[in-house]
Amino acid sequence: MWMVDWWSEKQKALPNGVTIAPIILASDKTSLSQFQGDKSAWPVYISIGNIAKAKRCQASARATVLIGYLPAGKLDCFTLDACSLARYRLFHHCMSLLLHPLIAAGNDGV
């Protein structure tokens, strides 16, 4: 992506008025309670891929935006075998809900 030749080739192949906007998603488990309990969630952040990594990683640059939280439940109601599949399905369902506006913009334009 950072190679000028590659980027230029891809941009030239697009119709006039259209541009490539690479998206970067990031998440990391966060504790929600400091003193009691084990409540946690996975915040999901979004950034644009053409921002340099050094700048994107600076909190003061405000280059990332929180778009939502993924649940981090224990899923005790499932058997050990079913828990992995349930966690997989929950993750993908939540991500599809969070990214629905972005997918619509990519398909239909802005």
mmCIF file with all atom_site columns, C-alpha atoms in Angstrom:
data_model
loop_
_atom_site.group_PDB
_atom_site.id
_atom_site.type_symbol
_atom_site.label_atom_id
_atom_site.label_alt_id
_atom_site.label_comp_id
_atom_site.label_asym_id
_atom_site.label_entity_id
_atom_site.label_seq_id
_atom_site.pdbx_PDB_ins_code
_atom_site.Cartn_x
_atom_site.Cartn_y
_atom_site.Cartn_z
_atom_site.occupancy
_atom_site.B_iso_or_equiv
_atom_site.pdbx_formal_charge
_atom_site.auth_seq_id
_atom_site.auth_comp_id
_atom_site.auth_asym_id
_atom_site.auth_atom_id
_atom_site.pdbx_PDB_model_num
ATOM 1   C CA . MET A 1 1   ? 0.000   0.000   0.000   1.00 0.00 ? 1   MET A CA 1
ATOM 2   C CA . TRP A 1 2   ? 2.835   2.415   0.752   1.00 0.00 ? 2   TRP A CA 1
ATOM 3   C CA . MET A 1 3   ? 4.501   1.679   -2.588  1.00 0.00 ? 3   MET A CA 1
ATOM 4   C CA . VAL A 1 4   ? 3.880   4.712   -4.772  1.00 0.00 ? 4   VAL A CA 1
ATOM 5   C CA . ASP A 1 5   ? 3.830   2.733   -8.026  1.00 0.00 ? 5   ASP A CA 1
ATOM 6   C CA . TRP A 1 6   ? 1.237   0.253   -6.771  1.00 0.00 ? 6   TRP A CA 1
ATOM 7   C CA . TRP A 1 7   ? -0.977  2.982   -5.314  1.00 0.00 ? 7   TRP A CA 1
ATOM 8   C CA . SER A 1 8   ? -0.747  5.073   -8.476  1.00 0.00 ? 8   SER A CA 1
ATOM 9   C CA . GLU A 1 9   ? -1.630  2.103   -10.707 1.00 0.00 ? 9   GLU A CA 1
ATOM 10  C CA . LYS A 1 10  ? -4.684  1.196   -8.658  1.00 0.00 ? 10  LYS A CA 1
ATOM 11  C CA . GLN A 1 11  ? -5.928  4.788   -8.483  1.00 0.00 ? 11  GLN A CA 1
ATOM 12  C CA . LYS A 1 12  ? -5.538  5.272   -12.270 1.00 0.00 ? 12  LYS A CA 1
ATOM 13  C CA . ALA A 1 13  ? -7.667  2.163   -12.892 1.00 0.00 ? 13  ALA A CA 1
ATOM 14  C CA . LEU A 1 14  ? -10.640 3.724   -11.082 1.00 0.00 ? 14  LEU A CA 1
ATOM 15  C CA . PRO A 1 15  ? -13.248 6.000   -12.732 1.00 0.00 ? 15  PRO A CA 1
ATOM 16  C CA . ASN A 1 16  ? -12.977 9.776   -12.248 1.00 0.00 ? 16  ASN A CA 1
ATOM 17  C CA . GLY A 1 17  ? -14.143 10.966  -8.856  1.00 0.00 ? 17  GLY A CA 1
ATOM 18  C CA . VAL A 1 18  ? -13.467 7.613   -7.165  1.00 0.00 ? 18  VAL A CA 1
ATOM 19  C CA . THR A 1 19  ? -10.632 6.964   -4.735  1.00 0.00 ? 19  THR A CA 1
ATOM 20  C CA . ILE A 1 20  ? -9.293  4.092   -2.659  1.00 0.00 ? 20  ILE A CA 1
ATOM 21  C CA . ALA A 1 21  ? -9.703  4.454   1.101   1.00 0.00 ? 21  ALA A CA 1
ATOM 22  C CA . PRO A 1 22  ? -8.033  1.567   2.949   1.00 0.00 ? 22  PRO A CA 1
ATOM 23  C CA . ILE A 1 23  ? -9.536  0.887   6.368   1.00 0.00 ? 23  ILE A CA 1
ATOM 24  C CA . ILE A 1 24  ? -7.706  -0.462  9.420   1.00 0.00 ? 24  ILE A CA 1
ATOM 25  C CA . LEU A 1 25  ? -9.612  -2.014  12.325  1.00 0.00 ? 25  LEU A CA 1
ATOM 26  C CA . ALA A 1 26  ? -8.013  -2.575  15.720  1.00 0.00 ? 26  ALA A CA 1
ATOM 27  C CA . SER A 1 27  ? -9.209  -4.149  18.947  1.00 0.00 ? 27  SER A CA 1
ATOM 28  C CA . ASP A 1 28  ? -7.768  -5.250  22.277  1.00 0.00 ? 28  ASP A CA 1
ATOM 29  C CA . LYS A 1 29  ? -9.475  -6.654  25.375  1.00 0.00 ? 29  LYS A CA 1
ATOM 30  C CA . THR A 1 30  ? -10.161 -3.988  27.995  1.00 0.00 ? 30  THR A CA 1
ATOM 31  C CA . SER A 1 31  ? -11.166 -4.377  31.627  1.00 0.00 ? 31  SER A CA 1
ATOM 32  C CA . LEU A 1 32  ? -14.323 -2.437  32.463  1.00 0.00 ? 32  LEU A CA 1
ATOM 33  C CA . SER A 1 33  ? -14.197 -2.748  36.259  1.00 0.00 ? 33  SER A CA 1
ATOM 34  C CA . GLN A 1 34  ? -11.185 -1.882  38.366  1.00 0.00 ? 34  GLN A CA 1
ATOM 35  C CA . PHE A 1 35  ? -12.130 -3.037  41.837  1.00 0.00 ? 35  PHE A CA 1
ATOM 36  C CA . GLN A 1 36  ? -14.470 -5.993  41.590  1.00 0.00 ? 36  GLN A CA 1
ATOM 37  C CA . GLY A 1 37  ? -15.722 -8.456  39.065  1.00 0.00 ? 37  GLY A CA 1
ATOM 38  C CA . ASP A 1 38  ? -14.210 -9.461  35.798  1.00 0.00 ? 38  ASP A CA 1
ATOM 39  C CA . LYS A 1 39  ? -16.223 -7.374  33.371  1.00 0.00 ? 39  LYS A CA 1
ATOM 40  C CA . SER A 1 40  ? -14.433 -6.826  30.078  1.00 0.00 ? 40  SER A CA 1
ATOM 41  C CA . ALA A 1 41  ? -15.108 -5.918  26.464  1.00 0.00 ? 41  ALA A CA 1
ATOM 42  C CA . TRP A 1 42  ? -13.242 -5.559  23.182  1.00 0.00 ? 42  TRP A CA 1
ATOM 43  C CA . PRO A 1 43  ? -13.340 -1.944  21.932  1.00 0.00 ? 43  PRO A CA 1
ATOM 44  C CA . VAL A 1 44  ? -13.159 -1.715  18.133  1.00 0.00 ? 44  VAL A CA 1
ATOM 45  C CA . TYR A 1 45  ? -11.326 1.228   16.579  1.00 0.00 ? 45  TYR A CA 1
ATOM 46  C CA . ILE A 1 46  ? -11.233 2.320   12.949  1.00 0.00 ? 46  ILE A CA 1
ATOM 47  C CA . SER A 1 47  ? -8.613  4.327   11.087  1.00 0.00 ? 47  SER A CA 1
ATOM 48  C CA . ILE A 1 48  ? -7.745  5.186   7.510   1.00 0.00 ? 48  ILE A CA 1
ATOM 49  C CA . GLY A 1 49  ? -4.860  3.207   6.048   1.00 0.00 ? 49  GLY A CA 1
ATOM 50  C CA . ASN A 1 50  ? -3.090  6.123   4.394   1.00 0.00 ? 50  ASN A CA 1
ATOM 51  C CA . ILE A 1 51  ? -2.140  7.661   7.750   1.00 0.00 ? 51  ILE A CA 1
ATOM 52  C CA . ALA A 1 52  ? 1.443   6.790   8.685   1.00 0.00 ? 52  ALA A CA 1
ATOM 53  C CA . LYS A 1 53  ? 1.731   4.140   11.422  1.00 0.00 ? 53  LYS A CA 1
ATOM 54  C CA . ALA A 1 54  ? 3.821   6.412   13.660  1.00 0.00 ? 54  ALA A CA 1
ATOM 55  C CA . LYS A 1 55  ? 1.087   9.060   13.568  1.00 0.00 ? 55  LYS A CA 1
ATOM 56  C CA . ARG A 1 56  ? -1.804  6.570   13.810  1.00 0.00 ? 56  ARG A CA 1
ATOM 57  C CA . CYS A 1 57  ? -0.361  5.078   17.027  1.00 0.00 ? 57  CYS A CA 1
ATOM 58  C CA . GLN A 1 58  ? -0.154  8.458   18.789  1.00 0.00 ? 58  GLN A CA 1
ATOM 59  C CA . ALA A 1 59  ? -3.168  8.964   21.041  1.00 0.00 ? 59  ALA A CA 1
ATOM 60  C CA . SER A 1 60  ? -2.869  12.737  20.706  1.00 0.00 ? 60  SER A CA 1
ATOM 61  C CA . ALA A 1 61  ? -3.132  12.511  16.895  1.00 0.00 ? 61  ALA A CA 1
ATOM 62  C CA . ARG A 1 62  ? -6.752  11.328  17.153  1.00 0.00 ? 62  ARG A CA 1
ATOM 63  C CA . ALA A 1 63  ? -6.233  9.191   14.048  1.00 0.00 ? 63  ALA A CA 1
ATOM 64  C CA . THR A 1 64  ? -8.450  6.365   15.322  1.00 0.00 ? 64  THR A CA 1
ATOM 65  C CA . VAL A 1 65  ? -12.135 6.459   16.227  1.00 0.00 ? 65  VAL A CA 1
ATOM 66  C CA . LEU A 1 66  ? -13.983 4.118   18.589  1.00 0.00 ? 66  LEU A CA 1
ATOM 67  C CA . ILE A 1 67  ? -16.871 2.561   16.657  1.00 0.00 ? 67  ILE A CA 1
ATOM 68  C CA . GLY A 1 68  ? -18.173 0.129   19.272  1.00 0.00 ? 68  GLY A CA 1
ATOM 69  C CA . TYR A 1 69  ? -17.541 -2.648  21.762  1.00 0.00 ? 69  TYR A CA 1
ATOM 70  C CA . LEU A 1 70  ? -17.606 -6.403  21.248  1.00 0.00 ? 70  LEU A CA 1
ATOM 71  C CA . PRO A 1 71  ? -18.894 -8.480  24.167  1.00 0.00 ? 71  PRO A CA 1
ATOM 72  C CA . ALA A 1 72  ? -16.389 -10.656 25.997  1.00 0.00 ? 72  ALA A CA 1
ATOM 73  C CA . GLY A 1 73  ? -18.776 -13.000 27.773  1.00 0.00 ? 73  GLY A CA 1
ATOM 74  C CA . LYS A 1 74  ? -17.775 -16.382 29.144  1.00 0.00 ? 74  LYS A CA 1
ATOM 75  C CA . LEU A 1 75  ? -20.613 -18.189 27.314  1.00 0.00 ? 75  LEU A CA 1
ATOM 76  C CA . ASP A 1 76  ? -20.941 -20.677 30.187  1.00 0.00 ? 76  ASP A CA 1
ATOM 77  C CA . CYS A 1 77  ? -24.286 -21.871 28.847  1.00 0.00 ? 77  CYS A CA 1
ATOM 78  C CA . PHE A 1 78  ? -22.512 -23.791 26.039  1.00 0.00 ? 78  PHE A CA 1
ATOM 79  C CA . THR A 1 79  ? -20.555 -27.011 26.200  1.00 0.00 ? 79  THR A CA 1
ATOM 80  C CA . LEU A 1 80  ? -16.794 -26.731 25.714  1.00 0.00 ? 80  LEU A CA 1
ATOM 81  C CA . ASP A 1 81  ? -17.065 -27.880 22.089  1.00 0.00 ? 81  ASP A CA 1
ATOM 82  C CA . ALA A 1 82  ? -19.983 -25.560 21.266  1.00 0.00 ? 82  ALA A CA 1
ATOM 83  C CA . CYS A 1 83  ? -18.424 -22.569 23.058  1.00 0.00 ? 83  CYS A CA 1
ATOM 84  C CA . SER A 1 84  ? -15.760 -22.050 20.395  1.00 0.00 ? 84  SER A CA 1
ATOM 85  C CA . LEU A 1 85  ? -18.324 -22.023 17.589  1.00 0.00 ? 85  LEU A CA 1
ATOM 86  C CA . ALA A 1 86  ? -20.668 -19.741 19.568  1.00 0.00 ? 86  ALA A CA 1
ATOM 87  C CA . ARG A 1 87  ? -17.824 -17.276 20.241  1.00 0.00 ? 87  ARG A CA 1
ATOM 88  C CA . TYR A 1 88  ? -16.904 -17.329 16.530  1.00 0.00 ? 88  TYR A CA 1
ATOM 89  C CA . ARG A 1 89  ? -20.501 -16.656 15.470  1.00 0.00 ? 89  ARG A CA 1
ATOM 90  C CA . LEU A 1 90  ? -20.969 -13.916 18.082  1.00 0.00 ? 90  LEU A CA 1
ATOM 91  C CA . PHE A 1 91  ? -17.791 -12.145 16.961  1.00 0.00 ? 91  PHE A CA 1
ATOM 92  C CA . HIS A 1 92  ? -18.733 -12.203 13.282  1.00 0.00 ? 92  HIS A CA 1
ATOM 93  C CA . HIS A 1 93  ? -22.321 -11.145 13.929  1.00 0.00 ? 93  HIS A CA 1
ATOM 94  C CA . CYS A 1 94  ? -21.208 -8.187  16.061  1.00 0.00 ? 94  CYS A CA 1
ATOM 95  C CA . MET A 1 95  ? -18.591 -7.138  13.492  1.00 0.00 ? 95  MET A CA 1
ATOM 96  C CA . SER A 1 96  ? -21.174 -7.273  10.693  1.00 0.00 ? 96  SER A CA 1
ATOM 97  C CA . LEU A 1 97  ? -23.446 -4.975  12.730  1.00 0.00 ? 97  LEU A CA 1
ATOM 98  C CA . LEU A 1 98  ? -20.606 -2.538  13.466  1.00 0.00 ? 98  LEU A CA 1
ATOM 99  C CA . LEU A 1 99  ? -19.372 -2.461  9.871   1.00 0.00 ? 99  LEU A CA 1
ATOM 100 C CA . HIS A 1 100 ? -22.741 -2.419  8.092   1.00 0.00 ? 100 HIS A CA 1
ATOM 101 C CA . PRO A 1 101 ? -22.578 1.364   7.351   1.00 0.00 ? 101 PRO A CA 1
ATOM 102 C CA . LEU A 1 102 ? -19.049 0.977   5.997   1.00 0.00 ? 102 LEU A CA 1
ATOM 103 C CA . ILE A 1 103 ? -20.025 -1.950  3.781   1.00 0.00 ? 103 ILE A CA 1
ATOM 104 C CA . ALA A 1 104 ? -23.020 -0.015  2.443   1.00 0.00 ? 104 ALA A CA 1
ATOM 105 C CA . ALA A 1 105 ? -20.777 2.974   1.653   1.00 0.00 ? 105 ALA A CA 1
ATOM 106 C CA . GLY A 1 106 ? -18.329 0.709   -0.147  1.00 0.00 ? 106 GLY A CA 1
ATOM 107 C CA . ASN A 1 107 ? -21.074 -0.851  -2.260  1.00 0.00 ? 107 ASN A CA 1
ATOM 108 C CA . ASP A 1 108 ? -23.175 2.223   -2.972  1.00 0.00 ? 108 ASP A CA 1
ATOM 109 C CA . GLY A 1 109 ? -20.683 5.075   -2.604  1.00 0.00 ? 109 GLY A CA 1
ATOM 110 C CA . VAL A 1 110 ? -20.898 8.044   -0.313  1.00 0.00 ? 110 VAL A CA 1
#
